[in-house]
Amino acid sequence: MSLFFRREKEVRALIQEYFLAADTALDEFEIGVRCYLGDGPCGEFRAIDKRIHAAESRADDLLREIEIMLYSRSLLPESRGDLLGLLEHFDKMPNLAETISFMLDTQQVPVPDSYKSQLAELIDVNVEAYRLVRKTVDKLFTDPGSVGDAVEPVDAKESESDQLEGKIIREVFASDLDGCEQIQLRELVQLIGDISDSAENVAGRLEIISLKKRI
Amino acid sequence: MWQLVSGAYLGWALGANDASNVFGTAVASRMLRFWTAALLCCVFLFLGAMIGGAEGMHTYNSLSKTTLNTAFITGLVAALTVTVMTWRQLPVSTSQAVVGALIAVGLFYGKLELGVLGKVVACWVGTPIGAMLAAVIFYLVVGKIFNLLSLNVFQYDFVVRWALVLAGSYGAYALGANNVANVTGSFVGEGMLTARQACFVGALSICLGVVTFSRGVMMTVGRGLVKLDAYTAFIVILAEAVTVHIYAMVGVPVSTSQAVVGAVLGIGFVKGVRTVNRRVLFNIVLAWILTPIIAFTVTYAVCYLGTELGWL
């Protein structure tokens, strides 16, 4: 009996560790992009970019470890499938944080002052979507009955992000910026918006997992 | 007592086939190693046979009187019928094969108890229906309890896994109690075995089938049941075990496979989906009719030939 509990504890501990690494990646991402918007690609931003990369790599390593453990430690196939599907979708968010940070570092995307506040708002909305879905994930492990109620706020944030993205992209392409800058900014905006899209996907999965456990 | 070989062969085939109905899900989903499942299956099957197996022996004994030679023929024909039907991939019932053969012996020697036969056939009809009803009730009642508990994904997994192991163990107990009479029931009587000895020998041969040949069947049947989802598979096994156990107490050996199919159909009713397709249903009905007919015909022919040629 204790063997089964030990297995469960090991998997749970690894999953918690994974989420902490993902949280770190997103927290650093928020700080990093704000730093970039304030001071451009300075030395502080590069240090933060490295921390984002380290947290994302750690999350990836943990994800592989969890996959191996779930396949070798005899969880029921459906529980295994639910958890792995959830984690794989969730992992897109730290991946996006790293991709955006890498893009800013390598391409040094120029952000005109007129767009900085809107981009900061977009970052806020998307990081908030991440945090909301993160709380919902916690509920799946602590109070699965309340998961359904937690999905709606994530959807709302995703819609808010979509509207902001559309507004910014329209303004960018109506501006006098050169074509290359317009495309860079559009790509940056879309990548940031992808975070809330992923959060919405994860929320949908959480709702399905919770419903599947209702008989 | 070399004639017991046919009973042992039938027991081996039964163990190889029917263990999958109780532990297939746990083994196929890799939550239990095959050897752990086989050990649990053998222990509970043996307990079931020794504690509750005698009732079925008495039923078969009162259905038709056998001698050592006719018991040998009964066991052999039933075992061959099961083998052929399995080879043709039809869901076969060992109980129906044995009863078909026993009816032939009873009719040939004019010692058939029609009242007992009526009880047996009624139980055959009642098996899938009973399992269906049990599955519906368990699905709804246990489901309500699960919903009230509001388990997280790990707790749910833990509870369902253990529920599968417990239901499997109970299913093995019911299988032993109910089906051991199929194996050695016809060898019980004057100058042959006592009911207790028959239970012991029958249980041993079924366990041999579990240990030597059930792994492949467990993987096949288990994967089919796993597709239902673990909770539903647990309900199916529980409904099957309860149904088969009740018939063990009544003293009529029935088919665990037919109980499983009945339970799966019951789940379909609750969920409003078709869980068994028409072809599978057709095969079940076909096997349900063909098994006793084939066993009856072959046994009657062998008894006739044996008598004509002076073997019997």
PDB file of N, CA, C and O in Angstrom, chain B residues 99-147:
ATOM      1  N   VAL B  99     -23.071 -28.623 -19.684  1.00  0.00           N
ATOM      2  CA  VAL B  99     -24.478 -28.999 -19.522  1.00  0.00           C
ATOM      3  C   VAL B  99     -24.995 -29.701 -20.784  1.00  0.00           C
ATOM      4  O   VAL B  99     -25.712 -30.706 -20.702  1.00  0.00           O
ATOM      5  N   GLY B 100     -24.599 -29.199 -21.966  1.00  0.00           N
ATOM      6  CA  GLY B 100     -24.982 -29.861 -23.221  1.00  0.00           C
ATOM      7  C   GLY B 100     -24.547 -31.322 -23.212  1.00  0.00           C
ATOM      8  O   GLY B 100     -25.317 -32.225 -23.568  1.00  0.00           O
ATOM      9  N   ALA B 101     -23.299 -31.543 -22.783  1.00  0.00           N
ATOM     10  CA  ALA B 101     -22.765 -32.909 -22.739  1.00  0.00           C
ATOM     11  C   ALA B 101     -23.495 -33.749 -21.683  1.00  0.00           C
ATOM     12  O   ALA B 101     -23.811 -34.931 -21.923  1.00  0.00           O
ATOM     13  N   LEU B 102     -23.781 -33.127 -20.526  1.00  0.00           N
ATOM     14  CA  LEU B 102     -24.469 -33.867 -19.452  1.00  0.00           C
ATOM     15  C   LEU B 102     -25.901 -34.246 -19.860  1.00  0.00           C
ATOM     16  O   LEU B 102     -26.388 -35.324 -19.522  1.00  0.00           O
ATOM     17  N   ILE B 103     -26.568 -33.351 -20.606  1.00  0.00           N
ATOM     18  CA  ILE B 103     -27.930 -33.656 -21.077  1.00  0.00           C
ATOM     19  C   ILE B 103     -27.891 -34.893 -21.988  1.00  0.00           C
ATOM     20  O   ILE B 103     -28.738 -35.788 -21.894  1.00  0.00           O
ATOM     21  N   ALA B 104     -26.859 -34.927 -22.865  1.00  0.00           N
ATOM     22  CA  ALA B 104     -26.733 -36.073 -23.779  1.00  0.00           C
ATOM     23  C   ALA B 104     -26.577 -37.369 -23.001  1.00  0.00           C
ATOM     24  O   ALA B 104     -27.239 -38.376 -23.293  1.00  0.00           O
ATOM     25  N   VAL B 105     -25.699 -37.338 -21.984  1.00  0.00           N
ATOM     26  CA  VAL B 105     -25.475 -38.538 -21.155  1.00  0.00           C
ATOM     27  C   VAL B 105     -26.780 -38.920 -20.444  1.00  0.00           C
ATOM     28  O   VAL B 105     -27.196 -40.092 -20.441  1.00  0.00           O
ATOM     29  N   GLY B 106     -27.446 -37.916 -19.866  1.00  0.00           N
ATOM     30  CA  GLY B 106     -28.698 -38.157 -19.142  1.00  0.00           C
ATOM     31  C   GLY B 106     -29.771 -38.737 -20.048  1.00  0.00           C
ATOM     32  O   GLY B 106     -30.464 -39.695 -19.683  1.00  0.00           O
ATOM     33  N   LEU B 107     -29.903 -38.138 -21.251  1.00  0.00           N
ATOM     34  CA  LEU B 107     -30.924 -38.616 -22.201  1.00  0.00           C
ATOM     35  C   LEU B 107     -30.607 -40.022 -22.685  1.00  0.00           C
ATOM     36  O   LEU B 107     -31.476 -40.889 -22.781  1.00  0.00           O
ATOM     37  N   PHE B 108     -29.336 -40.264 -22.983  1.00  0.00           N
ATOM     38  CA  PHE B 108     -28.926 -41.559 -23.528  1.00  0.00           C
ATOM     39  C   PHE B 108     -29.212 -42.679 -22.532  1.00  0.00           C
ATOM     40  O   PHE B 108     -29.652 -43.766 -22.906  1.00  0.00           O
ATOM     41  N   TYR B 109     -28.954 -42.373 -21.236  1.00  0.00           N
ATOM     42  CA  TYR B 109     -29.167 -43.399 -20.224  1.00  0.00           C
ATOM     43  C   TYR B 109     -30.510 -43.249 -19.513  1.00  0.00           C
ATOM     44  O   TYR B 109     -30.775 -43.941 -18.539  1.00  0.00           O
ATOM     45  N   GLY B 110     -31.333 -42.321 -19.995  1.00  0.00           N
ATOM     46  CA  GLY B 110     -32.657 -42.109 -19.414  1.00  0.00           C
ATOM     47  C   GLY B 110     -32.623 -41.616 -17.982  1.00  0.00           C
ATOM     48  O   GLY B 110     -33.481 -41.951 -17.171  1.00  0.00           O
ATOM     49  N   LYS B 111     -31.607 -40.815 -17.632  1.00  0.00           N
ATOM     50  CA  LYS B 111     -31.478 -40.335 -16.253  1.00  0.00           C
ATOM     51  C   LYS B 111     -31.365 -38.816 -16.212  1.00  0.00           C
ATOM     52  O   LYS B 111     -30.560 -38.254 -15.470  1.00  0.00           O
ATOM     53  N   LEU B 112     -32.164 -38.158 -17.040  1.00  0.00           N
ATOM     54  CA  LEU B 112     -32.096 -36.695 -17.083  1.00  0.00           C
ATOM     55  C   LEU B 112     -33.174 -36.094 -16.183  1.00  0.00           C
ATOM     56  O   LEU B 112     -34.346 -36.473 -16.285  1.00  0.00           O
ATOM     57  N   GLU B 113     -32.791 -35.179 -15.310  1.00  0.00           N
ATOM     58  CA  GLU B 113     -33.731 -34.491 -14.413  1.00  0.00           C
ATOM     59  C   GLU B 113     -34.175 -33.192 -15.072  1.00  0.00           C
ATOM     60  O   GLU B 113     -33.428 -32.210 -15.101  1.00  0.00           O
ATOM     61  N   LEU B 114     -35.382 -33.185 -15.611  1.00  0.00           N
ATOM     62  CA  LEU B 114     -35.849 -32.018 -16.360  1.00  0.00           C
ATOM     63  C   LEU B 114     -36.027 -30.779 -15.472  1.00  0.00           C
ATOM     64  O   LEU B 114     -35.788 -29.651 -15.917  1.00  0.00           O
ATOM     65  N   GLY B 115     -36.406 -31.016 -14.214  1.00  0.00           N
ATOM     66  CA  GLY B 115     -36.587 -29.897 -13.283  1.00  0.00           C
ATOM     67  C   GLY B 115     -35.275 -29.151 -13.079  1.00  0.00           C
ATOM     68  O   GLY B 115     -35.226 -27.904 -13.110  1.00  0.00           O
ATOM     69  N   VAL B 116     -34.201 -29.912 -12.890  1.00  0.00           N
ATOM     70  CA  VAL B 116     -32.875 -29.303 -12.693  1.00  0.00           C
ATOM     71  C   VAL B 116     -32.438 -28.592 -13.968  1.00  0.00           C
ATOM     72  O   VAL B 116     -31.887 -27.484 -13.933  1.00  0.00           O
ATOM     73  N   LEU B 117     -32.729 -29.234 -15.106  1.00  0.00           N
ATOM     74  CA  LEU B 117     -32.358 -28.632 -16.394  1.00  0.00           C
ATOM     75  C   LEU B 117     -33.064 -27.278 -16.569  1.00  0.00           C
ATOM     76  O   LEU B 117     -32.449 -26.294 -17.014  1.00  0.00           O
ATOM     77  N   GLY B 118     -34.328 -27.246 -16.192  1.00  0.00           N
ATOM     78  CA  GLY B 118     -35.089 -25.989 -16.282  1.00  0.00           C
ATOM     79  C   GLY B 118     -34.438 -24.890 -15.447  1.00  0.00           C
ATOM     80  O   GLY B 118     -34.285 -23.755 -15.901  1.00  0.00           O
ATOM     81  N   LYS B 119     -34.005 -25.278 -14.235  1.00  0.00           N
ATOM     82  CA  LYS B 119     -33.349 -24.309 -13.341  1.00  0.00           C
ATOM     83  C   LYS B 119     -32.046 -23.794 -13.983  1.00  0.00           C
ATOM     84  O   LYS B 119     -31.759 -22.583 -13.970  1.00  0.00           O
ATOM     85  N   VAL B 120     -31.300 -24.721 -14.584  1.00  0.00           N
ATOM     86  CA  VAL B 120     -30.014 -24.352 -15.201  1.00  0.00           C
ATOM     87  C   VAL B 120     -30.241 -23.389 -16.364  1.00  0.00           C
ATOM     88  O   VAL B 120     -29.583 -22.342 -16.472  1.00  0.00           O
ATOM     89  N   VAL B 121     -31.188 -23.728 -17.241  1.00  0.00           N
ATOM     90  CA  VAL B 121     -31.431 -22.890 -18.425  1.00  0.00           C
ATOM     91  C   VAL B 121     -31.958 -21.514 -17.992  1.00  0.00           C
ATOM     92  O   VAL B 121     -31.565 -20.480 -18.557  1.00  0.00           O
ATOM     93  N   ALA B 122     -32.801 -21.509 -16.969  1.00  0.00           N
ATOM     94  CA  ALA B 122     -33.311 -20.218 -16.470  1.00  0.00           C
ATOM     95  C   ALA B 122     -32.148 -19.349 -15.993  1.00  0.00           C
ATOM     96  O   ALA B 122     -32.131 -18.129 -16.225  1.00  0.00           O
ATOM     97  N   CYS B 123     -31.168 -19.975 -15.352  1.00  0.00           N
ATOM     98  CA  CYS B 123     -30.007 -19.220 -14.876  1.00  0.00           C
ATOM     99  C   CYS B 123     -29.153 -18.718 -16.039  1.00  0.00           C
ATOM    100  O   CYS B 123     -28.554 -17.649 -15.963  1.00  0.00           O
ATOM    101  N   TRP B 124     -29.084 -19.511 -17.113  1.00  0.00           N
ATOM    102  CA  TRP B 124     -28.342 -19.051 -18.305  1.00  0.00           C
ATOM    103  C   TRP B 124     -28.949 -17.756 -18.818  1.00  0.00           C
ATOM    104  O   TRP B 124     -28.252 -16.824 -19.167  1.00  0.00           O
ATOM    105  N   VAL B 125     -30.300 -17.740 -18.884  1.00  0.00           N
ATOM    106  CA  VAL B 125     -30.987 -16.541 -19.373  1.00  0.00           C
ATOM    107  C   VAL B 125     -30.790 -15.398 -18.368  1.00  0.00           C
ATOM    108  O   VAL B 125     -30.580 -14.242 -18.739  1.00  0.00           O
ATOM    109  N   GLY B 126     -30.824 -15.767 -17.101  1.00  0.00           N
ATOM    110  CA  GLY B 126     -30.719 -14.752 -16.047  1.00  0.00           C
ATOM    111  C   GLY B 126     -29.333 -14.143 -15.913  1.00  0.00           C
ATOM    112  O   GLY B 126     -29.202 -13.038 -15.367  1.00  0.00           O
ATOM    113  N   THR B 127     -28.298 -14.836 -16.396  1.00  0.00           N
ATOM    114  CA  THR B 127     -26.930 -14.335 -16.192  1.00  0.00           C
ATOM    115  C   THR B 127     -26.692 -12.964 -16.836  1.00  0.00           C
ATOM    116  O   THR B 127     -26.358 -12.003 -16.131  1.00  0.00           O
ATOM    117  N   PRO B 128     -26.878 -12.858 -18.168  1.00  0.00           N
ATOM    118  CA  PRO B 128     -26.620 -11.519 -18.750  1.00  0.00           C
ATOM    119  C   PRO B 128     -27.608 -10.467 -18.255  1.00  0.00           C
ATOM    120  O   PRO B 128     -27.223  -9.312 -18.052  1.00  0.00           O
ATOM    121  N   ILE B 129     -28.849 -10.896 -18.008  1.00  0.00           N
ATOM    122  CA  ILE B 129     -29.859  -9.922 -17.541  1.00  0.00           C
ATOM    123  C   ILE B 129     -29.504  -9.443 -16.123  1.00  0.00           C
ATOM    124  O   ILE B 129     -29.535  -8.246 -15.825  1.00  0.00           O
ATOM    125  N   GLY B 130     -29.141 -10.398 -15.267  1.00  0.00           N
ATOM    126  CA  GLY B 130     -28.754 -10.058 -13.895  1.00  0.00           C
ATOM    127  C   GLY B 130     -27.538  -9.147 -13.872  1.00  0.00           C
ATOM    128  O   GLY B 130     -27.500  -8.150 -13.135  1.00  0.00           O
ATOM    129  N   ALA B 131     -26.547  -9.492 -14.705  1.00  0.00           N
ATOM    130  CA  ALA B 131     -25.322  -8.675 -14.744  1.00  0.00           C
ATOM    131  C   ALA B 131     -25.637  -7.273 -15.265  1.00  0.00           C
ATOM    132  O   ALA B 131     -25.065  -6.281 -14.790  1.00  0.00           O
ATOM    133  N   MET B 132     -26.565  -7.212 -16.222  1.00  0.00           N
ATOM    134  CA  MET B 132     -26.955  -5.921 -16.789  1.00  0.00           C
ATOM    135  C   MET B 132     -27.579  -5.034 -15.698  1.00  0.00           C
ATOM    136  O   MET B 132     -27.198  -3.872 -15.527  1.00  0.00           O
ATOM    137  N   LEU B 133     -28.514  -5.624 -14.951  1.00  0.00           N
ATOM    138  CA  LEU B 133     -29.177  -4.876 -13.869  1.00  0.00           C
ATOM    139  C   LEU B 133     -28.168  -4.459 -12.796  1.00  0.00           C
ATOM    140  O   LEU B 133     -28.175  -3.313 -12.330  1.00  0.00           O
ATOM    141  N   ALA B 134     -27.296  -5.413 -12.433  1.00  0.00           N
ATOM    142  CA  ALA B 134     -26.293  -5.112 -11.399  1.00  0.00           C
ATOM    143  C   ALA B 134     -25.399  -3.969 -11.859  1.00  0.00           C
ATOM    144  O   ALA B 134     -25.085  -3.058 -11.074  1.00  0.00           O
ATOM    145  N   ALA B 135     -24.995  -3.995 -13.142  1.00  0.00           N
ATOM    146  CA  ALA B 135     -24.110  -2.939 -13.667  1.00  0.00           C
ATOM    147  C   ALA B 135     -24.799  -1.576 -13.599  1.00  0.00           C
ATOM    148  O   ALA B 135     -24.178  -0.582 -13.200  1.00  0.00           O
ATOM    149  N   VAL B 136     -26.076  -1.533 -13.958  1.00  0.00           N
ATOM    150  CA  VAL B 136     -26.819  -0.262 -13.939  1.00  0.00           C
ATOM    151  C   VAL B 136     -26.867   0.277 -12.498  1.00  0.00           C
ATOM    152  O   VAL B 136     -26.550   1.446 -12.242  1.00  0.00           O
ATOM    153  N   ILE B 137     -27.225  -0.602 -11.564  1.00  0.00           N
ATOM    154  CA  ILE B 137     -27.350  -0.168 -10.158  1.00  0.00           C
ATOM    155  C   ILE B 137     -25.991   0.289  -9.609  1.00  0.00           C
ATOM    156  O   ILE B 137     -25.860   1.373  -9.046  1.00  0.00           O
ATOM    157  N   PHE B 138     -24.969  -0.547  -9.816  1.00  0.00           N
ATOM    158  CA  PHE B 138     -23.636  -0.193  -9.294  1.00  0.00           C
ATOM    159  C   PHE B 138     -23.116   1.091  -9.922  1.00  0.00           C
ATOM    160  O   PHE B 138     -22.520   1.925  -9.245  1.00  0.00           O
ATOM    161  N   TYR B 139     -23.321   1.208 -11.235  1.00  0.00           N
ATOM    162  CA  TYR B 139     -22.808   2.397 -11.939  1.00  0.00           C
ATOM    163  C   TYR B 139     -23.384   3.663 -11.307  1.00  0.00           C
ATOM    164  O   TYR B 139     -22.652   4.622 -11.039  1.00  0.00           O
ATOM    165  N   LEU B 140     -24.687   3.649 -11.051  1.00  0.00           N
ATOM    166  CA  LEU B 140     -25.338   4.846 -10.522  1.00  0.00           C
ATOM    167  C   LEU B 140     -24.990   5.083  -9.045  1.00  0.00           C
ATOM    168  O   LEU B 140     -24.636   6.192  -8.657  1.00  0.00           O
ATOM    169  N   VAL B 141     -25.058   4.011  -8.246  1.00  0.00           N
ATOM    170  CA  VAL B 141     -24.837   4.167  -6.794  1.00  0.00           C
ATOM    171  C   VAL B 141     -23.368   4.504  -6.495  1.00  0.00           C
ATOM    172  O   VAL B 141     -23.070   5.487  -5.799  1.00  0.00           O
ATOM    173  N   VAL B 142     -22.452   3.701  -7.044  1.00  0.00           N
ATOM    174  CA  VAL B 142     -21.028   3.960  -6.771  1.00  0.00           C
ATOM    175  C   VAL B 142     -20.623   5.306  -7.376  1.00  0.00           C
ATOM    176  O   VAL B 142     -19.822   6.051  -6.799  1.00  0.00           O
ATOM    177  N   GLY B 143     -21.207   5.632  -8.538  1.00  0.00           N
ATOM    178  CA  GLY B 143     -20.930   6.925  -9.172  1.00  0.00           C
ATOM    179  C   GLY B 143     -21.308   8.084  -8.269  1.00  0.00           C
ATOM    180  O   GLY B 143     -20.576   9.064  -8.157  1.00  0.00           O
ATOM    181  N   LYS B 144     -22.454   7.971  -7.607  1.00  0.00           N
ATOM    182  CA  LYS B 144     -22.899   9.037  -6.674  1.00  0.00           C
ATOM    183  C   LYS B 144     -21.873   9.204  -5.554  1.00  0.00           C
ATOM    184  O   LYS B 144     -21.533  10.326  -5.174  1.00  0.00           O
ATOM    185  N   ILE B 145     -21.385   8.074  -5.036  1.00  0.00           N
ATOM    186  CA  ILE B 145     -20.399   8.136  -3.943  1.00  0.00           C
ATOM    187  C   ILE B 145     -19.111   8.815  -4.438  1.00  0.00           C
ATOM    188  O   ILE B 145     -18.557   9.696  -3.779  1.00  0.00           O
ATOM    189  N   PHE B 146     -18.667   8.429  -5.633  1.00  0.00           N
ATOM    190  CA  PHE B 146     -17.452   9.022  -6.211  1.00  0.00           C
ATOM    191  C   PHE B 146     -17.622  10.536  -6.354  1.00  0.00           C
ATOM    192  O   PHE B 146     -16.718  11.305  -6.043  1.00  0.00           O
ATOM    193  N   ASN B 147     -18.785  10.944  -6.860  1.00  0.00           N
ATOM    194  CA  ASN B 147     -19.019  12.379  -7.063  1.00  0.00           C
ATOM    195  C   ASN B 147     -19.020  13.141  -5.743  1.00  0.00           C
ATOM    196  O   ASN B 147     -18.507  14.247  -5.654  1.00  0.00           O
TER     197      ASN B 147
END
